[in-house]
Coordinates of C-alpha atoms in Angstrom, one line a residue:
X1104 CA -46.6 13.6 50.1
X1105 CA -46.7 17.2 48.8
X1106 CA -46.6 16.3 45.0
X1107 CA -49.4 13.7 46.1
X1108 CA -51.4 16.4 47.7
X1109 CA -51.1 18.8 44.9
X1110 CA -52.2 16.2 42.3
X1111 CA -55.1 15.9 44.2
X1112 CA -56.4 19.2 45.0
X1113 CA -56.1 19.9 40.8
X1114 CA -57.9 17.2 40.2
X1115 CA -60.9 18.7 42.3
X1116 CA -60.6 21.9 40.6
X1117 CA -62.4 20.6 37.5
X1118 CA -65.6 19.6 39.4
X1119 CA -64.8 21.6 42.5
X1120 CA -65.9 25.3 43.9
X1121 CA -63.4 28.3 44.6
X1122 CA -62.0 27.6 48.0
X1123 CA -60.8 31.3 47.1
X1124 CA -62.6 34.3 45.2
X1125 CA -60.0 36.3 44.0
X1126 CA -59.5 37.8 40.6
X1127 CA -56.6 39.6 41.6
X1128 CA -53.7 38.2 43.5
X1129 CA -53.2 41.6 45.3
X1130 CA -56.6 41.2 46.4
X1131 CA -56.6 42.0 50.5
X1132 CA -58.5 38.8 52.4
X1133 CA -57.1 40.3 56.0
X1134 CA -55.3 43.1 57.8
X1135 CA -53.0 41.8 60.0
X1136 CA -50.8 44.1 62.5
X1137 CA -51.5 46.8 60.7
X1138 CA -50.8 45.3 57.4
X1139 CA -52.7 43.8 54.4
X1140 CA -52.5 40.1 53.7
X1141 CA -52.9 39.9 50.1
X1142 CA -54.6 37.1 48.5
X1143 CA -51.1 35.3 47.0
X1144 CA -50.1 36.1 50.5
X1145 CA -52.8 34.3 52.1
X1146 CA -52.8 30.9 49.6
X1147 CA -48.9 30.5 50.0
X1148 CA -49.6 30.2 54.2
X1149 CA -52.3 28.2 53.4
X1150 CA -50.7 25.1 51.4
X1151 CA -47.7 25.3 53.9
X1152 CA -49.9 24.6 56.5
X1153 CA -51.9 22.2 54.9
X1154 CA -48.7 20.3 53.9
X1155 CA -47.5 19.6 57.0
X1156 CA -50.8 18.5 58.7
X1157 CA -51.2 14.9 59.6
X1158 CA -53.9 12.4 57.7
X1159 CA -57.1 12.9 60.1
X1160 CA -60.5 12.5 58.9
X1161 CA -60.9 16.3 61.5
X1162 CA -59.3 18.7 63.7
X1163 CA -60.4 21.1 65.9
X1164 CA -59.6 24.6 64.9
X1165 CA -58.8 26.3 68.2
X1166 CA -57.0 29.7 66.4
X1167 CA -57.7 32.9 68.1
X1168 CA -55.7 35.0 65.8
X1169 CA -58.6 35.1 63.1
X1170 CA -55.9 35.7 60.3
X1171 CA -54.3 32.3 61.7
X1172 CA -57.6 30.6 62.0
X1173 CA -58.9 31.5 58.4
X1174 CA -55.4 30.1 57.0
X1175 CA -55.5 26.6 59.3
X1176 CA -59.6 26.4 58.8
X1177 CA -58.6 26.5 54.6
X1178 CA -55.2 24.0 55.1
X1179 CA -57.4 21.5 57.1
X1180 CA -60.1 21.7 54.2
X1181 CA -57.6 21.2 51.4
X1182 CA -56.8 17.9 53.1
X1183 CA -60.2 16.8 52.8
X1184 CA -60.3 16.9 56.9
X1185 CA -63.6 18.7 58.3
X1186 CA -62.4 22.0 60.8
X1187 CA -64.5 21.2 64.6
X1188 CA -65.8 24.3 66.0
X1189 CA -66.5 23.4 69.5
X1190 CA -68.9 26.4 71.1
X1191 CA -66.0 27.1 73.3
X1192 CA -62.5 26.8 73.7
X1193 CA -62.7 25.6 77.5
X1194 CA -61.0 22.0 77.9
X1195 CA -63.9 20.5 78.6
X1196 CA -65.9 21.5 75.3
X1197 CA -62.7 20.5 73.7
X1198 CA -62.1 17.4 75.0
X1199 CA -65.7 16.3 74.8
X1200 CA -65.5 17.3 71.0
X1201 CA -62.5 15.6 70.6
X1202 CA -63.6 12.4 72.5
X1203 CA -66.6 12.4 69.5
X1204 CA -64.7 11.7 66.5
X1205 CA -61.7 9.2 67.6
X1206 CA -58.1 10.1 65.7
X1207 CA -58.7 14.0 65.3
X1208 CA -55.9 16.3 66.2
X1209 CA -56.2 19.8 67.1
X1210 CA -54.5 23.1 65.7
X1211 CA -53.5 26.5 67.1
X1212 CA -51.4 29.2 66.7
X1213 CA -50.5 29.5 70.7
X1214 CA -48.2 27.9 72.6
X1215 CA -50.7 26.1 75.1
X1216 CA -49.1 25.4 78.7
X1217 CA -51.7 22.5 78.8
X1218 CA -52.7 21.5 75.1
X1219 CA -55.1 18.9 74.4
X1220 CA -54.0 15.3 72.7
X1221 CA -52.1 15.4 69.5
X1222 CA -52.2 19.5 69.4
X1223 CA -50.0 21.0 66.3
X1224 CA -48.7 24.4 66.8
X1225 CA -49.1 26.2 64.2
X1226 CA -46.0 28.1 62.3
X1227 CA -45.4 31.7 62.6
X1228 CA -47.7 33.6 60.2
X1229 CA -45.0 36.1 58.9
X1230 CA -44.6 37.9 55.3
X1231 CA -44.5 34.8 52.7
X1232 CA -42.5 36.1 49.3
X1233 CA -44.9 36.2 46.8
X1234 CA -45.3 34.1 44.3
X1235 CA -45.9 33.8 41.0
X1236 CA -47.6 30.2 41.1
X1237 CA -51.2 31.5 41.4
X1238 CA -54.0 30.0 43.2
X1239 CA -56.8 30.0 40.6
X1240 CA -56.7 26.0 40.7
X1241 CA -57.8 25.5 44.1
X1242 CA -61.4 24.6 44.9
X1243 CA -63.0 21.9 47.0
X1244 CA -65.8 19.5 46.1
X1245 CA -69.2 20.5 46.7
X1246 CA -70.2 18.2 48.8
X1247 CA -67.0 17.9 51.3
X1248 CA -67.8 18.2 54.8
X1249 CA -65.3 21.6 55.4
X1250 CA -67.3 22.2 59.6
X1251 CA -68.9 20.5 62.1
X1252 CA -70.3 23.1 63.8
X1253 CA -71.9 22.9 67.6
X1254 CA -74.4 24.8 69.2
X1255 CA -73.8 27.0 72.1
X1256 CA -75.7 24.8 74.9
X1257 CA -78.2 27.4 75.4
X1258 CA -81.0 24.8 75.3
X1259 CA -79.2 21.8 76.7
X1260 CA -75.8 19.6 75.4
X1261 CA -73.9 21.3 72.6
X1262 CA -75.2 18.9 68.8
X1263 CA -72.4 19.0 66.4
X1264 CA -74.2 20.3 63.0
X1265 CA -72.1 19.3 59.3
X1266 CA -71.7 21.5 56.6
X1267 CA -70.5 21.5 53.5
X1268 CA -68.4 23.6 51.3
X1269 CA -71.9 24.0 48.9
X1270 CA -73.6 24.7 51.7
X1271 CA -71.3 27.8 53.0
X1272 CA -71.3 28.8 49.4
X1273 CA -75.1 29.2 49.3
X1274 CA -75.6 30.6 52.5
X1275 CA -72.9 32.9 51.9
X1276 CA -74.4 34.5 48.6
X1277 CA -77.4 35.7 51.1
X1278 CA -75.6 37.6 53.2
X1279 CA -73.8 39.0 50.5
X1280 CA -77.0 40.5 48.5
X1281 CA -77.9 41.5 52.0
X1282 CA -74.9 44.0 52.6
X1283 CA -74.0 45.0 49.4
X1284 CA -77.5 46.4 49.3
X1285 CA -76.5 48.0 52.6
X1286 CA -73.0 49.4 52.1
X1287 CA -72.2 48.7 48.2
X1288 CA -68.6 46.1 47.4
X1289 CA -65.7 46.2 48.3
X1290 CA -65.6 46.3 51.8
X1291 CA -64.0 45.5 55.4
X1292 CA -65.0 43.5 58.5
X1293 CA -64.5 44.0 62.4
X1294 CA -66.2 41.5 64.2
X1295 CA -66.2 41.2 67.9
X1296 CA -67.4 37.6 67.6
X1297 CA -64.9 34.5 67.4
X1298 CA -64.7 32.7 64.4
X1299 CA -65.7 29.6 66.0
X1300 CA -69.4 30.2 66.4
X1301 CA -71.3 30.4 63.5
X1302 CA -72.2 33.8 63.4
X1303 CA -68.8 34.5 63.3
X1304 CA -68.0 31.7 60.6
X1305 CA -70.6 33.5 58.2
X1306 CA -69.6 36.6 58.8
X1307 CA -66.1 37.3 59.2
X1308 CA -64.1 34.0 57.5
X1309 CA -66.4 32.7 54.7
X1310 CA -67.5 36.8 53.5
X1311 CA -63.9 37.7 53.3
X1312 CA -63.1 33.6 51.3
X1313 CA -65.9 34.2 48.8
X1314 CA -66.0 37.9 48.1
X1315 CA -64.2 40.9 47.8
X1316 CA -64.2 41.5 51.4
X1317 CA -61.0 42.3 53.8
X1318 CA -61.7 41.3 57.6
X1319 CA -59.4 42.4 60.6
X1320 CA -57.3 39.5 62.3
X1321 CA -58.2 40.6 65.9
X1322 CA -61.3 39.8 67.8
X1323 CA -61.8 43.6 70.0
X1324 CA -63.5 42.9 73.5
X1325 CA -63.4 46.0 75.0
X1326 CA -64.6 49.3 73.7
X1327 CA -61.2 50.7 72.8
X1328 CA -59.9 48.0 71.4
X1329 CA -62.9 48.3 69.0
X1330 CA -62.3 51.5 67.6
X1331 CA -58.7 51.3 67.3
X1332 CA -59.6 47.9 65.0
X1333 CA -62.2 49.7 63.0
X1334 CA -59.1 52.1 62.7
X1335 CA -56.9 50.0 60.8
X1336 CA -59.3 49.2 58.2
X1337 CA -60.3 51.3 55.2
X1338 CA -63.6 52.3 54.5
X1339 CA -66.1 51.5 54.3
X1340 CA -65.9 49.4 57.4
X1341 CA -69.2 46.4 58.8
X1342 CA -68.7 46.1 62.7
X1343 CA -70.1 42.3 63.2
X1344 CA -71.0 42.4 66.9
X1345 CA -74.1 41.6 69.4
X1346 CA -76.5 42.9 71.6
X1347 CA -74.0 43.1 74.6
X1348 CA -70.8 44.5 72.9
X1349 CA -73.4 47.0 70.9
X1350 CA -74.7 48.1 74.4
X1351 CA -71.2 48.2 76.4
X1352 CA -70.0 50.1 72.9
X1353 CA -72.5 52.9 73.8
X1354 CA -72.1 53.2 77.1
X1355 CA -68.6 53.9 77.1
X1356 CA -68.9 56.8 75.2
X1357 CA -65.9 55.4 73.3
X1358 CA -66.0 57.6 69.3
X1359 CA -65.9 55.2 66.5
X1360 CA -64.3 55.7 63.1
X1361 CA -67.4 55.6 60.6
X1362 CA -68.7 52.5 59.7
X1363 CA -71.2 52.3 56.8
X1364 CA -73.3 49.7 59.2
X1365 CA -73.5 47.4 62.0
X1366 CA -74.7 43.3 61.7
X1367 CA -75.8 41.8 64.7
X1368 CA -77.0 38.4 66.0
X1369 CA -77.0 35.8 68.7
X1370 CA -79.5 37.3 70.9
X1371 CA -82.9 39.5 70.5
X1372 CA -81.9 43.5 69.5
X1373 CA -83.8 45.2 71.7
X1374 CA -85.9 47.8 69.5
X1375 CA -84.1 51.0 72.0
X1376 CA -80.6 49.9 71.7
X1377 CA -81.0 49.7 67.9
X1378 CA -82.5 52.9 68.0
X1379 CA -79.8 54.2 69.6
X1380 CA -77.1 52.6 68.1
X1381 CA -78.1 54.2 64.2
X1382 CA -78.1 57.6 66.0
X1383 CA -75.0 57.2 67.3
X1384 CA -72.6 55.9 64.7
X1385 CA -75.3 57.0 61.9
X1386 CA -75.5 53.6 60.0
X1387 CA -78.1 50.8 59.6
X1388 CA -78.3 48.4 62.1
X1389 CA -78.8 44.9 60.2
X1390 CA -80.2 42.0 62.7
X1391 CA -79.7 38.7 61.0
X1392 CA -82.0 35.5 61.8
X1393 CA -80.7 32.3 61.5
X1394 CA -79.1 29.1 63.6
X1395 CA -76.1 27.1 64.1
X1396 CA -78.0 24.2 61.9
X1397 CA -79.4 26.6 59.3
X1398 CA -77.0 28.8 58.9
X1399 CA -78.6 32.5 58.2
X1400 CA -81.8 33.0 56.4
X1401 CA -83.4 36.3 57.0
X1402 CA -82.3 39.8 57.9
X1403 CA -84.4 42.8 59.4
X1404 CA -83.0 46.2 60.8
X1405 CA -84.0 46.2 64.4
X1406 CA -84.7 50.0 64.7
X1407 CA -88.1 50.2 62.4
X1408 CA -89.0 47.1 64.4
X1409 CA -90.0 45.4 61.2
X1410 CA -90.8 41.8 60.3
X1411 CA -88.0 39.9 59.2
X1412 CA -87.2 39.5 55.3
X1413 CA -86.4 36.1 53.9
X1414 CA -83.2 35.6 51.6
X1415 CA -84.0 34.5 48.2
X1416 CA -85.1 31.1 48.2
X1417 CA -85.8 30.4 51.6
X1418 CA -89.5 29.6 52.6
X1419 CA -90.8 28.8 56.3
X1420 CA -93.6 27.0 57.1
X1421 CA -95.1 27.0 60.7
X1422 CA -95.3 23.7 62.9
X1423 CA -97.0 22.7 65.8
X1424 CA -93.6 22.6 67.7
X1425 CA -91.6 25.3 65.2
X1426 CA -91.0 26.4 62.1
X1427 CA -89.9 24.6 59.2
X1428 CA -87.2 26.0 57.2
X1429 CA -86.4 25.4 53.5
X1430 CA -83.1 27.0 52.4
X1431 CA -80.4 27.0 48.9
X1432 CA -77.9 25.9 52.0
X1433 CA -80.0 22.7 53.5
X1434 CA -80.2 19.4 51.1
X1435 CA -83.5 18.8 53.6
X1436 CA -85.7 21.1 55.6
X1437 CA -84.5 21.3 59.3
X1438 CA -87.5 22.3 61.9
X1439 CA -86.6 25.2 64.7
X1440 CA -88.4 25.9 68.1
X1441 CA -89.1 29.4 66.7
X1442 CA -92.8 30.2 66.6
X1443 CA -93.4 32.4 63.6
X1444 CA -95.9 34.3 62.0
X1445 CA -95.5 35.0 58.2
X1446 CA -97.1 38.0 56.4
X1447 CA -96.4 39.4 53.1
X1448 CA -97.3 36.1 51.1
X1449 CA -94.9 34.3 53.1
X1450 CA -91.7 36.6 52.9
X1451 CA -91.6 38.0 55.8
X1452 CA -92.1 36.9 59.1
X1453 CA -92.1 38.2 62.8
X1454 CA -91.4 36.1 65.9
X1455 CA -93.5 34.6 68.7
X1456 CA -90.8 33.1 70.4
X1457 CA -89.4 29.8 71.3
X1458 CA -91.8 26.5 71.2
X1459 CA -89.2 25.4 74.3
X1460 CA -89.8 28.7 76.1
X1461 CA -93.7 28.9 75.9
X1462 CA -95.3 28.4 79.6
X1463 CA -98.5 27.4 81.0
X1464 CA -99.7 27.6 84.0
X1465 CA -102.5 27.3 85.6
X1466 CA -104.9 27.8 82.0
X1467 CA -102.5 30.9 81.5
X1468 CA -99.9 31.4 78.7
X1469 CA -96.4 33.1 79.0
X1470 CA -93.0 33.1 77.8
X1471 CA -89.4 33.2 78.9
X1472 CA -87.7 35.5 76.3
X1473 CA -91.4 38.0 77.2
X1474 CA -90.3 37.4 81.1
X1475 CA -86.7 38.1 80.0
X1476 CA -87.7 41.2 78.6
X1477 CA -89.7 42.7 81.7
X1478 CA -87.1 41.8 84.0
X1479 CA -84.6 44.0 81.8
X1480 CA -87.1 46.7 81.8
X1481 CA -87.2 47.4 85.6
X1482 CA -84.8 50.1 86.1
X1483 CA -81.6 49.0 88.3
X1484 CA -81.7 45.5 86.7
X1485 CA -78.2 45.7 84.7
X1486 CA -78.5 42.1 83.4
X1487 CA -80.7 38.9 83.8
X1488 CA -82.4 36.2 82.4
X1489 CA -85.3 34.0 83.3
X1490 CA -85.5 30.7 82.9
X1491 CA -87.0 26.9 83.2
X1492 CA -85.2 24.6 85.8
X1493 CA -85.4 20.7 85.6
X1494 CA -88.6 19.1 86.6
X1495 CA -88.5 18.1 90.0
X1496 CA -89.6 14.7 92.1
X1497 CA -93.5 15.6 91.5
X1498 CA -92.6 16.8 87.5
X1499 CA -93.1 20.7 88.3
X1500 CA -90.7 22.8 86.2
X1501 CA -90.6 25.7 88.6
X1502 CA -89.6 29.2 87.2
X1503 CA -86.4 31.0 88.1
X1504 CA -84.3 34.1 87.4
X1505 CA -80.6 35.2 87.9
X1506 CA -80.1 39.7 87.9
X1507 CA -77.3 41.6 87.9
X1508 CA -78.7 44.8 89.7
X1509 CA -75.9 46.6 92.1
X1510 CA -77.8 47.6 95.5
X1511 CA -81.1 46.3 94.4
X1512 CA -82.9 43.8 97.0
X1513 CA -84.8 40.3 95.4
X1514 CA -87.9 41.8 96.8
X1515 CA -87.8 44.9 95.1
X1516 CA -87.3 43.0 91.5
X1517 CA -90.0 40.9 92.2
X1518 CA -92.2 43.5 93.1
X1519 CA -91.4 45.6 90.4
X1520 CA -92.0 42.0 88.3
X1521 CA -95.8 42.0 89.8
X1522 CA -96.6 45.1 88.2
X1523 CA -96.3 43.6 84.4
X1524 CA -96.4 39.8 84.7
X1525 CA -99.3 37.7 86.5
X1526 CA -98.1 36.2 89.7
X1527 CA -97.8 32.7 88.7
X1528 CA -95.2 33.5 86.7
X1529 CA -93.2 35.2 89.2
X1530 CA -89.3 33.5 89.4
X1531 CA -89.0 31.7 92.3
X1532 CA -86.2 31.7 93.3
X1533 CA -84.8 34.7 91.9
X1534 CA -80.9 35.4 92.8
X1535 CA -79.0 38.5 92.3
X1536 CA -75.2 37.6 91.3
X1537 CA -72.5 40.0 90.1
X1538 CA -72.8 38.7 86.2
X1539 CA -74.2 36.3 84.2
X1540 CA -72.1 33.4 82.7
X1541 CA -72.6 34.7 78.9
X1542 CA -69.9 33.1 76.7
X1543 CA -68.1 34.6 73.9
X1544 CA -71.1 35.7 71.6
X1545 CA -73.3 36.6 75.1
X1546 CA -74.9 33.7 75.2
X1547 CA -76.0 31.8 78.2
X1548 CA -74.9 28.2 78.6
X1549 CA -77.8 25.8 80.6
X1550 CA -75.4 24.3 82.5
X1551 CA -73.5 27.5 83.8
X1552 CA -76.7 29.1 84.7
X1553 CA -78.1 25.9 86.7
X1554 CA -74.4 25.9 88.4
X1555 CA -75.1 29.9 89.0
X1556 CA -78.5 29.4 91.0

């Protein structure tokens, strides 16, 4: 099976693209326990792995380790099997993703006490010998399916969203122009985000495939365990975060090792936080735009409050019901629910908001992300969002709101609500709970936030 496999990877070289950039085989893809993985390193694990997968046409990658999950995401690619990136790694998301596409397997680098069906754990990652094989030979074909991606549920059932290996590759040379205008080559990743979501995909397994970027194997959550990751890379070091682990960064107080700048996404950067976060660690904070079906396509830094810029090649061109996006990384345009205005010829753009999360009422116009905002704004209110339930028997979508605001009362949210927003857009009900059900990138899942209320 293994001389099989290896004829047929070199026979996609010729018409394939690198699976690897590399032009030296002491080049460092990761840090790992306080060691660099050099690129020989990284291969070797790679086609062991792949080598003793079973024939699937996919498998969910379930890795936490993101060393262990770049390895298993290239050995499942080399088969020709597409990686599943469920939004979560709860058994339900798994098992639903699993139940989707019938003889999948799934892979991880944990001993699970309750694994789902057909689960292959993963061998221990320890120093390979190097070799003197090389790895220049391996690519995939263009247009392989290498993720199915699916969205977080924000807006409703997670879609599963294919990409191919051409399609990373392209999307991927954006954000590269992007930072290396930022922070120059040559440098390291720390991302608090898991590799799972998309965001994370981009930024901290694809950068560190198809450039000369290193990227840390943890995944920090709490403030500490931040800057001691940021500690065990060189300079100069990107921290790839989001709004929420920026703001509980800050308000521990915890000092950071320089970083030459800070990419965020997943959720709006309010203008203040950015503000405060380039005076604070003294590096650009760079908001990217973009979507689990698009991929990223524009980049801004929050703290000027500027319009976004458009990568090279991408045009958008408003909808009644979105925006229509044209990208190197989409064979066909895909339509958001992003209201946009565009300004500079059609280069840069600045958000309206959501198609789904504009409201009427009553002849007058509002919208959830601007009642979002507001709520956040009164002073006590630590967290909250406000949202749209389900119609109801007479087809009213009534408004409602979730806060986390220790030894506030409802009543005196609301009121301090009536001072910016018309009354008909009040939340009724509003609830105060101890914290919102954000998931690993700080989003908010429909379904847990109807479950909340």
């Amino acid at each position: 099976m293994a001389i099989v496999f290896e004829s047929f990877q070199r026979d996609q070289a010729a018409h394939g693209l690198p699976l690897l950039i590399a032009d030296r085989p002491e080049r460092t893809v990761a840090w790992r326990q306080g060691k660099a993985v050099s690129a020989t390193q990284f291969m070797t694990h790679v086609q062991a792995v792949a080598a003793q997968l079973p024939p699937a046409a996919t498998a969910v990658n379930l890795c936490e380790d993101r060393y262990a999950f770049l390895v298993a995401f290239c050995a499942i690619a080399l088969r020709g099997q597409a990686n599943l990136l469920p939004s979560s790694r709860a058994p339900q998301a798994v098992a639903e993703v699993m139940a989707a596409h019938p003889g999948c397997y799934a892979v991880g680098e944990l001993a699970l006490e309750n694994p789902p069906p057909h689960y292959r754990h993963l061998p221990a990652l320890s120093v390979t010998p190097e070799t003197d094989d090389g790895c220049a030979w391996l690519a995939l074909p263009a247009d392989q399916v290498v993720a199915i991606g699916y969205t977080s549920g924000s807006t409703g059932v997670p879609k599963g969203n294919a990409k191919t290996w051409a399609s990373f590759h392209a999307s991927t040379a954006g954000n590269l122009r992007m930072l290396h205008a930022a922070v120059g080559k040559g440098f390291h990743v720390v991302a608090t985000v898991p590799p799972q979501h998309m965001y994370g995909m981009e930024m901290s397994v694809l950068l560190p495939l198809l450039d000369d970027v290193s990227v840390h194997a943890g995944r920090p959550l709490f403030p500490a365990d931040v800057a001691a990751a940021l500690a065990e890379v060189p300079e100069p070091r990107v921290l790839v975060t989001t709004p929420v682990h920026l703001r509980a960064l800050i308000e521990s107080g915890v000092t950071l090792p320089s970083i030459a700048a800070v990419v965020s996404a997943t959720a709006p950067m309010p203008v203040e936080l950015a503000q405060v976060a380039e005076q604070r660690y003294g590096a650009p904070l760079l908001e990217v735009f973009g979507s689990t079906e698009t991929c990223v396509f524009a980049s801004r830094r929050a703290a000027a409050d500027e319009p976004w810029t458009l990568f090279d090649g991408v045009q958008l061109h408003p909808q009644p019901d979105g925006t229509q996006v044209r990208a190197p990384q989409l064979d066909e345009p895909m339509t958001l629910a992003d209201i946009i205005t565009l300004h500079d010829g059609g280069r840069r753009f600045r958000l309206r908001g959501r198609h789904a999360d504009l409201l009427e009422i009553a002849g007058k116009r509002a919208s959830l992300g601007d009642l979002t905002r507001r709520l956040l704004s009164i002073p006590g209110v630590k967290d909250g969002v406000v949202f749209q339930l389900d119609s109801d028997a007479l087809g009213v979508q009534r408004i409602a709101a979730l806060a986390v605001a220790p030894g506030m009362h409802e009543q005196a949210i609301l009121d301090g609500l009536r001072q910016a927003v018309d009354p008909v857009f009040l939340p009724r009900p509003l609830k105060l709970v101890d914290g919102l059900p954000r998931n690993e990138t700080g989003k908010l899942p429909r379904a847990a936030l109807l479950a909340l209320l």
